[in-house]
mmCIF file of C-alpha atoms in Angstrom:
data_model
loop_
_atom_site.group_PDB
_atom_site.id
_atom_site.type_symbol
_atom_site.label_atom_id
_atom_site.label_comp_id
_atom_site.label_asym_id
_atom_site.label_seq_id
_atom_site.Cartn_x
_atom_site.Cartn_y
_atom_site.Cartn_z
ATOM 1 C CA UNK Q 1 31.108 -27.275 10.464
ATOM 2 C CA UNK Q 2 30.767 -25.518 7.507
ATOM 3 C CA UNK Q 3 28.577 -22.215 8.474
ATOM 4 C CA UNK Q 4 26.992 -19.327 6.641
ATOM 5 C CA UNK Q 5 26.316 -15.885 8.396
ATOM 6 C CA UNK Q 6 24.275 -13.129 6.605
ATOM 7 C CA UNK Q 7 24.626 -9.837 7.716
ATOM 8 C CA UNK Q 8 28.192 -10.895 8.428
ATOM 9 C CA UNK Q 9 29.584 -7.421 7.760
ATOM 10 C CA UNK Q 10 27.362 -5.797 10.422
ATOM 11 C CA UNK Q 11 27.793 -5.179 14.226
ATOM 12 C CA UNK Q 12 27.082 -8.699 15.658
ATOM 13 C CA UNK Q 13 27.557 -10.388 12.468
ATOM 14 C CA UNK Q 14 31.213 -9.475 12.391
ATOM 15 C CA UNK Q 15 31.906 -10.566 15.864
ATOM 16 C CA UNK Q 16 30.121 -13.778 15.243
ATOM 17 C CA UNK Q 17 31.708 -14.567 12.131
ATOM 18 C CA UNK Q 18 35.240 -13.798 14.281
ATOM 19 C CA UNK Q 19 34.067 -16.261 17.128
ATOM 20 C CA UNK Q 20 33.014 -18.924 14.766
ATOM 21 C CA UNK Q 21 36.725 -18.540 12.992
ATOM 22 C CA UNK Q 22 38.225 -18.753 16.187
ATOM 23 C CA UNK Q 23 36.263 -22.011 17.099
ATOM 24 C CA UNK Q 24 37.575 -23.693 14.049
ATOM 25 C CA UNK Q 25 34.482 -23.523 11.762
ATOM 26 C CA UNK Q 26 34.652 -23.118 7.982
ATOM 27 C CA UNK Q 27 32.960 -19.759 7.434
ATOM 28 C CA UNK Q 28 30.864 -18.360 4.756
ATOM 29 C CA UNK Q 29 29.949 -14.772 5.012
ATOM 30 C CA UNK Q 30 27.246 -12.931 3.094
ATOM 31 C CA UNK Q 31 27.379 -9.311 3.055
ATOM 32 C CA UNK Q 32 25.658 -6.655 1.288
ATOM 33 C CA UNK Q 33 26.619 -5.892 -2.363
ATOM 34 C CA UNK Q 34 28.303 -2.626 -3.065
ATOM 35 C CA UNK Q 35 30.102 -0.889 -6.007
ATOM 36 C CA UNK Q 36 33.341 -0.330 -4.019
ATOM 37 C CA UNK Q 37 33.596 -4.102 -2.989
ATOM 38 C CA UNK Q 38 33.287 -3.223 0.674
ATOM 39 C CA UNK Q 39 32.730 -6.043 3.268
ATOM 40 C CA UNK Q 40 31.451 -3.995 6.050
ATOM 41 C CA UNK Q 41 33.121 -4.266 9.599
ATOM 42 C CA UNK Q 42 35.045 -7.526 7.943
ATOM 43 C CA UNK Q 43 37.136 -4.973 6.266
ATOM 44 C CA UNK Q 44 38.880 -4.147 9.507
ATOM 45 C CA UNK Q 45 39.116 -7.907 10.520
ATOM 46 C CA UNK Q 46 41.815 -10.433 10.165
ATOM 47 C CA UNK Q 47 39.329 -13.389 9.579
ATOM 48 C CA UNK Q 48 38.410 -11.973 6.181
ATOM 49 C CA UNK Q 49 41.811 -13.673 4.966
ATOM 50 C CA UNK Q 50 40.213 -17.181 5.972
ATOM 51 C CA UNK Q 51 36.492 -16.554 5.107
ATOM 52 C CA UNK Q 52 34.705 -17.213 1.927
ATOM 53 C CA UNK Q 53 32.688 -14.145 1.247
ATOM 54 C CA UNK Q 54 29.843 -13.518 -0.850
ATOM 55 C CA UNK Q 55 28.438 -10.233 -1.587
ATOM 56 C CA UNK Q 56 24.596 -10.015 -2.497
ATOM 57 C CA UNK Q 57 21.337 -8.693 -1.387
ATOM 58 C CA UNK Q 58 19.118 -10.780 1.040
ATOM 59 C CA UNK Q 59 16.335 -9.892 -1.266
ATOM 60 C CA UNK Q 60 17.805 -11.749 -4.179
ATOM 61 C CA UNK Q 61 16.499 -15.555 -4.240
ATOM 62 C CA UNK Q 62 19.322 -16.467 -6.680
ATOM 63 C CA UNK Q 63 22.476 -15.221 -4.659
ATOM 64 C CA UNK Q 64 20.801 -16.404 -1.632
ATOM 65 C CA UNK Q 65 20.352 -19.961 -2.982
ATOM 66 C CA UNK Q 66 24.501 -19.754 -3.866
ATOM 67 C CA UNK Q 67 25.223 -18.625 -0.374
ATOM 68 C CA UNK Q 68 23.337 -21.383 1.611
ATOM 69 C CA UNK Q 69 24.133 -24.016 -0.679
ATOM 70 C CA UNK Q 70 26.489 -26.470 0.800
ATOM 71 C CA UNK Q 71 26.254 -25.132 4.456
ATOM 72 C CA UNK Q 72 25.259 -27.001 7.398
ATOM 73 C CA UNK Q 73 24.015 -24.181 9.700
ATOM 74 C CA UNK Q 74 22.750 -20.459 8.617
ATOM 75 C CA UNK Q 75 23.165 -17.990 10.953
ATOM 76 C CA UNK Q 76 20.706 -15.477 9.700
ATOM 77 C CA UNK Q 77 21.168 -12.087 10.721
ATOM 78 C CA UNK Q 78 20.769 -9.753 7.869
ATOM 79 C CA UNK Q 79 18.203 -7.184 8.235
ATOM 80 C CA UNK Q 80 17.104 -3.599 8.368
ATOM 81 C CA UNK Q 81 17.457 -2.755 12.075
ATOM 82 C CA UNK Q 82 17.072 0.997 12.580
ATOM 83 C CA UNK Q 83 13.796 1.942 14.356
ATOM 84 C CA UNK Q 84 13.495 5.554 13.268
ATOM 85 C CA UNK Q 85 14.083 4.616 9.603
ATOM 86 C CA UNK Q 86 11.262 2.187 9.743
ATOM 87 C CA UNK Q 87 8.944 5.020 10.232
ATOM 88 C CA UNK Q 88 10.365 6.476 6.961
ATOM 89 C CA UNK Q 89 10.255 3.610 4.920
ATOM 90 C CA UNK Q 90 8.362 0.620 6.182
ATOM 91 C CA UNK Q 91 7.830 -1.216 2.958
ATOM 92 C CA UNK Q 92 11.849 -1.663 2.818
ATOM 93 C CA UNK Q 93 11.487 -3.365 6.239
ATOM 94 C CA UNK Q 94 9.200 -5.689 4.835
ATOM 95 C CA UNK Q 95 11.020 -6.432 1.775
ATOM 96 C CA UNK Q 96 14.383 -7.351 3.786
ATOM 97 C CA UNK Q 97 13.162 -8.598 6.910
ATOM 98 C CA UNK Q 98 10.470 -10.558 5.598
ATOM 99 C CA UNK Q 99 10.810 -11.417 2.338
ATOM 100 C CA UNK Q 100 14.793 -11.661 2.862
ATOM 101 C CA UNK Q 101 14.063 -14.386 5.400
ATOM 102 C CA UNK Q 102 11.860 -16.262 3.425
ATOM 103 C CA UNK Q 103 14.505 -16.489 0.879
ATOM 104 C CA UNK Q 104 16.843 -17.856 3.439
ATOM 105 C CA UNK Q 105 14.372 -20.579 4.980
ATOM 106 C CA UNK Q 106 13.684 -21.633 1.046
ATOM 107 C CA UNK Q 107 17.118 -21.928 0.458
ATOM 108 C CA UNK Q 108 17.732 -23.932 3.864
ATOM 109 C CA UNK Q 109 14.777 -26.157 2.989
ATOM 110 C CA UNK Q 110 16.376 -27.111 -0.454
ATOM 111 C CA UNK Q 111 19.831 -27.649 0.954
ATOM 112 C CA UNK Q 112 18.652 -29.312 4.262
ATOM 113 C CA UNK Q 113 20.749 -26.572 6.397
ATOM 114 C CA UNK Q 114 19.561 -25.633 9.959
ATOM 115 C CA UNK Q 115 18.670 -21.745 10.628
ATOM 116 C CA UNK Q 116 19.331 -19.886 13.206
ATOM 117 C CA UNK Q 117 16.985 -17.235 12.853
ATOM 118 C CA UNK Q 118 18.018 -13.676 14.467
ATOM 119 C CA UNK Q 119 14.766 -11.870 16.238
ATOM 120 C CA UNK Q 120 14.716 -8.961 18.759
ATOM 121 C CA UNK Q 121 13.587 -7.932 21.894
ATOM 122 C CA UNK Q 122 11.492 -5.120 20.154
ATOM 123 C CA UNK Q 123 9.037 -7.732 19.145
ATOM 124 C CA UNK Q 124 7.589 -7.674 22.936
ATOM 125 C CA UNK Q 125 6.943 -3.961 22.993
ATOM 126 C CA UNK Q 126 6.579 -2.692 26.285
ATOM 127 C CA UNK Q 127 6.813 -5.023 28.914
ATOM 128 C CA UNK Q 128 3.464 -6.151 30.146
ATOM 129 C CA UNK Q 129 5.423 -8.122 33.064
ATOM 130 C CA UNK Q 130 9.105 -8.586 34.103
ATOM 131 C CA UNK Q 131 11.250 -10.317 33.588
ATOM 132 C CA UNK Q 132 10.110 -10.813 30.127
ATOM 133 C CA UNK Q 133 10.055 -14.879 29.137
ATOM 134 C CA UNK Q 134 9.248 -16.332 25.908
ATOM 135 C CA UNK Q 135 5.493 -16.619 26.621
ATOM 136 C CA UNK Q 136 5.338 -13.042 26.857
ATOM 137 C CA UNK Q 137 2.809 -11.765 24.364
ATOM 138 C CA UNK Q 138 4.048 -10.530 20.905
ATOM 139 C CA UNK Q 139 3.134 -6.691 20.835
ATOM 140 C CA UNK Q 140 5.449 -4.766 18.401
ATOM 141 C CA UNK Q 141 5.339 -1.062 18.345
ATOM 142 C CA UNK Q 142 7.077 -0.268 15.260
ATOM 143 C CA UNK Q 143 7.293 -1.209 11.790
ATOM 144 C CA UNK Q 144 10.587 -2.571 12.276
ATOM 145 C CA UNK Q 145 9.635 -4.728 15.224
ATOM 146 C CA UNK Q 146 6.433 -5.909 13.365
ATOM 147 C CA UNK Q 147 8.590 -7.181 10.394
ATOM 148 C CA UNK Q 148 10.963 -8.978 12.763
ATOM 149 C CA UNK Q 149 7.969 -10.497 14.363
ATOM 150 C CA UNK Q 150 6.528 -11.711 11.169
ATOM 151 C CA UNK Q 151 9.966 -13.078 10.284
ATOM 152 C CA UNK Q 152 10.059 -14.949 13.450
ATOM 153 C CA UNK Q 153 6.791 -16.642 13.008
ATOM 154 C CA UNK Q 154 7.520 -17.430 9.390
ATOM 155 C CA UNK Q 155 10.592 -19.431 10.462
ATOM 156 C CA UNK Q 156 8.930 -20.982 12.796
ATOM 157 C CA UNK Q 157 6.244 -22.389 10.532
ATOM 158 C CA UNK Q 158 8.993 -23.848 8.309
ATOM 159 C CA UNK Q 159 9.709 -25.986 11.169
ATOM 160 C CA UNK Q 160 6.216 -26.830 11.614
ATOM 161 C CA UNK Q 161 5.072 -27.203 8.403
ATOM 162 C CA UNK Q 162 8.342 -28.696 6.510
ATOM 163 C CA UNK Q 163 10.200 -30.175 9.668
ATOM 164 C CA UNK Q 164 13.036 -27.522 8.629
ATOM 165 C CA UNK Q 165 15.691 -27.360 11.666
ATOM 166 C CA UNK Q 166 14.900 -23.709 12.945
ATOM 167 C CA UNK Q 167 15.738 -22.138 16.197
ATOM 168 C CA UNK Q 168 14.742 -18.207 16.772
ATOM 169 C CA UNK Q 169 17.349 -16.469 18.985
ATOM 170 C CA UNK Q 170 16.073 -13.243 20.561
ATOM 171 C CA UNK Q 171 18.720 -10.815 21.565
ATOM 172 C CA UNK Q 172 17.879 -8.187 24.028
ATOM 173 C CA UNK Q 173 19.847 -4.878 23.583
ATOM 174 C CA UNK Q 174 23.205 -5.817 22.544
ATOM 175 C CA UNK Q 175 26.305 -3.243 22.336
ATOM 176 C CA UNK Q 176 30.050 -3.415 22.021
ATOM 177 C CA UNK Q 177 32.566 -2.150 19.616
ATOM 178 C CA UNK Q 178 31.395 -1.596 15.804
ATOM 179 C CA UNK Q 179 27.848 -0.422 16.585
ATOM 180 C CA UNK Q 180 25.942 1.463 14.525
ATOM 181 C CA UNK Q 181 25.791 5.278 15.699
ATOM 182 C CA UNK Q 182 22.103 4.858 15.549
ATOM 183 C CA UNK Q 183 22.092 3.094 18.686
ATOM 184 C CA UNK Q 184 22.305 4.886 22.181
ATOM 185 C CA UNK Q 185 25.455 3.589 23.626
ATOM 186 C CA UNK Q 186 27.579 4.708 20.649
ATOM 187 C CA UNK Q 187 25.349 7.786 20.476
ATOM 188 C CA UNK Q 188 26.427 8.619 24.069
ATOM 189 C CA UNK Q 189 30.150 7.648 24.029
ATOM 190 C CA UNK Q 190 30.852 9.359 20.568
ATOM 191 C CA UNK Q 191 29.499 12.575 22.004
ATOM 192 C CA UNK Q 192 31.095 12.756 24.990
ATOM 193 C CA UNK Q 193 34.594 11.687 23.517
ATOM 194 C CA UNK Q 194 34.292 14.347 20.786
ATOM 195 C CA UNK Q 195 34.195 16.809 24.029
ATOM 196 C CA UNK Q 196 30.314 17.452 24.211
ATOM 197 C CA UNK Q 197 29.352 18.757 27.477
ATOM 198 C CA UNK Q 198 25.517 18.296 26.597
ATOM 199 C CA UNK Q 199 24.358 15.010 25.218
ATOM 200 C CA UNK Q 200 21.729 15.145 23.003
ATOM 201 C CA UNK Q 201 19.154 11.999 23.163
ATOM 202 C CA UNK Q 202 15.495 10.774 22.889
ATOM 203 C CA UNK Q 203 13.593 9.534 25.956
ATOM 204 C CA UNK Q 204 15.879 8.951 28.868
ATOM 205 C CA UNK Q 205 13.284 7.333 31.241
ATOM 206 C CA UNK Q 206 13.024 4.285 29.086
ATOM 207 C CA UNK Q 207 14.915 1.055 30.402
ATOM 208 C CA UNK Q 208 16.767 -1.633 28.568
ATOM 209 C CA UNK Q 209 18.488 -4.810 29.147
ATOM 210 C CA UNK Q 210 21.842 -4.284 27.685
ATOM 211 C CA UNK Q 211 24.086 -7.024 26.878
ATOM 212 C CA UNK Q 212 27.786 -6.920 25.575
ATOM 213 C CA UNK Q 213 28.091 -8.449 22.145
ATOM 214 C CA UNK Q 214 30.438 -11.428 23.319
ATOM 215 C CA UNK Q 215 27.726 -12.752 25.526
ATOM 216 C CA UNK Q 216 25.204 -12.605 22.731
ATOM 217 C CA UNK Q 217 27.441 -14.032 20.110
ATOM 218 C CA UNK Q 218 28.091 -16.884 22.664
ATOM 219 C CA UNK Q 219 24.567 -17.480 23.027
ATOM 220 C CA UNK Q 220 24.389 -17.589 19.011
ATOM 221 C CA UNK Q 221 27.029 -20.252 19.118
ATOM 222 C CA UNK Q 222 25.689 -22.265 21.903
ATOM 223 C CA UNK Q 223 22.242 -22.766 19.879
ATOM 224 C CA UNK Q 224 23.713 -23.003 16.820
ATOM 225 C CA UNK Q 225 25.826 -25.788 17.500
ATOM 226 C CA UNK Q 226 23.629 -27.776 19.589
ATOM 227 C CA UNK Q 227 20.813 -30.062 18.143
ATOM 228 C CA UNK Q 228 18.196 -28.924 20.921
ATOM 229 C CA UNK Q 229 15.264 -26.418 20.674
ATOM 230 C CA UNK Q 230 14.246 -26.938 17.301
ATOM 231 C CA UNK Q 231 11.364 -24.918 16.738
ATOM 232 C CA UNK Q 232 11.651 -22.827 19.655
ATOM 233 C CA UNK Q 233 12.437 -19.250 20.705
ATOM 234 C CA UNK Q 234 15.062 -18.295 23.167
ATOM 235 C CA UNK Q 235 15.760 -14.962 24.860
ATOM 236 C CA UNK Q 236 19.504 -14.074 25.022
ATOM 237 C CA UNK Q 237 19.931 -11.052 27.374
ATOM 238 C CA UNK Q 238 21.692 -9.772 30.613
ATOM 239 C CA UNK Q 239 19.123 -10.174 33.022
ATOM 240 C CA UNK Q 240 19.328 -6.416 34.443
ATOM 241 C CA UNK Q 241 17.743 -3.261 33.319
ATOM 242 C CA UNK Q 242 18.961 0.334 33.499
ATOM 243 C CA UNK Q 243 17.239 3.666 32.363
ATOM 244 C CA UNK Q 244 18.949 5.756 29.737
ATOM 245 C CA UNK Q 245 19.456 8.498 32.126
ATOM 246 C CA UNK Q 246 21.380 6.259 34.346
ATOM 247 C CA UNK Q 247 23.403 4.635 31.578
ATOM 248 C CA UNK Q 248 24.711 8.435 30.453
ATOM 249 C CA UNK Q 249 25.839 8.711 34.022
ATOM 250 C CA UNK Q 250 27.591 5.546 34.230
ATOM 251 C CA UNK Q 251 29.311 5.783 30.779
ATOM 252 C CA UNK Q 252 30.267 9.550 31.964
ATOM 253 C CA UNK Q 253 32.157 8.246 34.661
ATOM 254 C CA UNK Q 254 33.828 5.499 33.363
ATOM 255 C CA UNK Q 255 35.101 8.164 30.695
ATOM 256 C CA UNK Q 256 35.790 10.682 33.538
ATOM 257 C CA UNK Q 257 33.817 13.532 32.342
ATOM 258 C CA UNK Q 258 30.566 15.568 33.627
ATOM 259 C CA UNK Q 259 27.700 15.751 31.041
ATOM 260 C CA UNK Q 260 24.095 17.293 31.082
ATOM 261 C CA UNK Q 261 21.395 15.395 28.890
ATOM 262 C CA UNK Q 262 19.253 17.575 26.171
ATOM 263 C CA UNK Q 263 16.269 15.990 25.186
ATOM 264 C CA UNK Q 264 16.345 16.139 21.440
ATOM 265 C CA UNK Q 265 12.428 16.064 20.134
ATOM 266 C CA UNK Q 266 14.140 14.845 16.712
ATOM 267 C CA UNK Q 267 15.166 11.478 18.570
ATOM 268 C CA UNK Q 268 12.105 10.767 20.422
ATOM 269 C CA UNK Q 269 9.862 8.071 19.205
ATOM 270 C CA UNK Q 270 6.208 8.605 18.659
ATOM 271 C CA UNK Q 271 4.486 8.071 22.080
ATOM 272 C CA UNK Q 272 2.705 4.989 21.347
ATOM 273 C CA UNK Q 273 5.586 3.360 19.612
ATOM 274 C CA UNK Q 274 8.079 3.911 22.540
ATOM 275 C CA UNK Q 275 8.935 0.777 24.219
ATOM 276 C CA UNK Q 276 9.101 2.002 27.646
ATOM 277 C CA UNK Q 277 10.886 -1.323 29.579
ATOM 278 C CA UNK Q 278 12.651 -4.266 28.482
ATOM 279 C CA UNK Q 279 14.032 -6.822 30.891
ATOM 280 C CA UNK Q 280 15.246 -10.405 29.894
ATOM 281 C CA UNK Q 281 14.268 -13.601 31.472
ATOM 282 C CA UNK Q 282 17.018 -16.089 29.733
ATOM 283 C CA UNK Q 283 16.543 -18.909 31.965
ATOM 284 C CA UNK Q 284 15.470 -21.288 29.225
ATOM 285 C CA UNK Q 285 18.619 -20.582 27.370
ATOM 286 C CA UNK Q 286 20.455 -21.082 30.175
ATOM 287 C CA UNK Q 287 18.554 -24.504 31.070
ATOM 288 C CA UNK Q 288 18.717 -25.951 27.584
ATOM 289 C CA UNK Q 289 22.045 -24.525 26.147
ATOM 290 C CA UNK Q 290 24.207 -23.377 29.118
ATOM 291 C CA UNK Q 291 24.187 -19.722 28.027
ATOM 292 C CA UNK Q 292 25.225 -17.172 30.783
ATOM 293 C CA UNK Q 293 26.143 -13.712 30.161
ATOM 294 C CA UNK Q 294 29.855 -13.609 31.269
ATOM 295 C CA UNK Q 295 30.850 -9.939 30.859
ATOM 296 C CA UNK Q 296 29.044 -7.223 33.251
ATOM 297 C CA UNK Q 297 27.526 -4.512 31.794
ATOM 298 C CA UNK Q 298 30.089 -2.144 33.211
ATOM 299 C CA UNK Q 299 33.287 -4.535 31.611
ATOM 300 C CA UNK Q 300 31.470 -4.395 28.740
ATOM 301 C CA UNK Q 301 31.221 -0.291 28.629
ATOM 302 C CA UNK Q 302 34.767 -0.085 29.335
ATOM 303 C CA UNK Q 303 35.590 -2.444 26.466
ATOM 304 C CA UNK Q 304 33.320 -0.407 24.365
ATOM 305 C CA UNK Q 305 34.775 2.801 25.280
ATOM 306 C CA UNK Q 306 38.146 1.657 24.887
ATOM 307 C CA UNK Q 307 37.568 0.719 21.315
ATOM 308 C CA UNK Q 308 35.786 3.698 20.429
ATOM 309 C CA UNK Q 309 38.662 6.098 22.011
ATOM 310 C CA UNK Q 310 40.917 4.808 19.358
ATOM 311 C CA UNK Q 311 41.121 7.818 16.965
ATOM 312 C CA UNK Q 312 41.034 5.486 13.752
ATOM 313 C CA UNK Q 313 37.567 4.146 15.164
ATOM 314 C CA UNK Q 314 36.053 7.339 16.530
ATOM 315 C CA UNK Q 315 36.795 9.265 13.032
ATOM 316 C CA UNK Q 316 34.373 6.915 11.456
ATOM 317 C CA UNK Q 317 31.505 8.290 13.219
ATOM 318 C CA UNK Q 318 29.728 11.685 13.117
ATOM 319 C CA UNK Q 319 29.059 12.717 16.805
ATOM 320 C CA UNK Q 320 27.056 15.861 15.790
ATOM 321 C CA UNK Q 321 24.754 14.035 12.930
ATOM 322 C CA UNK Q 322 21.590 12.552 14.246
ATOM 323 C CA UNK Q 323 21.498 9.309 11.717
ATOM 324 C CA UNK Q 324 17.936 7.706 11.620
#
């Protein structure tokens, strides 16, 4: 199939592009325009040789129209994702996550393309019951989560109002090679690999459902290449939870170091905005799409640590600098 991936230069997006190319699809990759003509993580991937790459801004209706024209499926991943930065510049998140999604939906409607829209488990807020299924109340606790929830509903209304084929994929906490330094697992790994004995983190008693990126990408592909589930939402997770404190101990053991945790107040979310617990129920995706997370948390961490341990990769990160 001919497919478009928005946010193709990002963490999950670049892995998705690689998987789609491997599966034999014709891939158009939409990356954020910059003056150096850099393509994000696709710069480091061999698949850039066989992809059609379009540089632009998801907020620009004209370039989004050009990107969507002629494709059968749009995997829409382009978004502002950093939760701490959404406290600093919430309007930017509205522009990118809501208005950018509107551009994609309008273009897809014009050119009769299916849209696989990327949500986030953050829209659920702190679990009111576990495991969290798709019927769980939507309760965003940050500007980031609020804009993602808004974009989700906008996408669903295009299915209900205009019969646009839309499916919403709701990943839980994806991790793996190339992940942003703002995420907790790269933060832990890079500090340990840099030789730090004291690891600076925010809240460590919160729990998350961490899922290796190849599992998440497999969920995207299964959803995108199926004609089932239109107008619906599907959780993509691992189905197990671990506290951040336990995660630090696990990563330290896999690397072979002993570390202590220091709670850095700068990294702590506002109390009412902190999501305390996330644990996925992905049984609907399993039933409809045969989704199953194959790579375990520990195996995924081993693969992630191996990637970060490569000095060429580690030098791209700044372990001593907290980046919101």
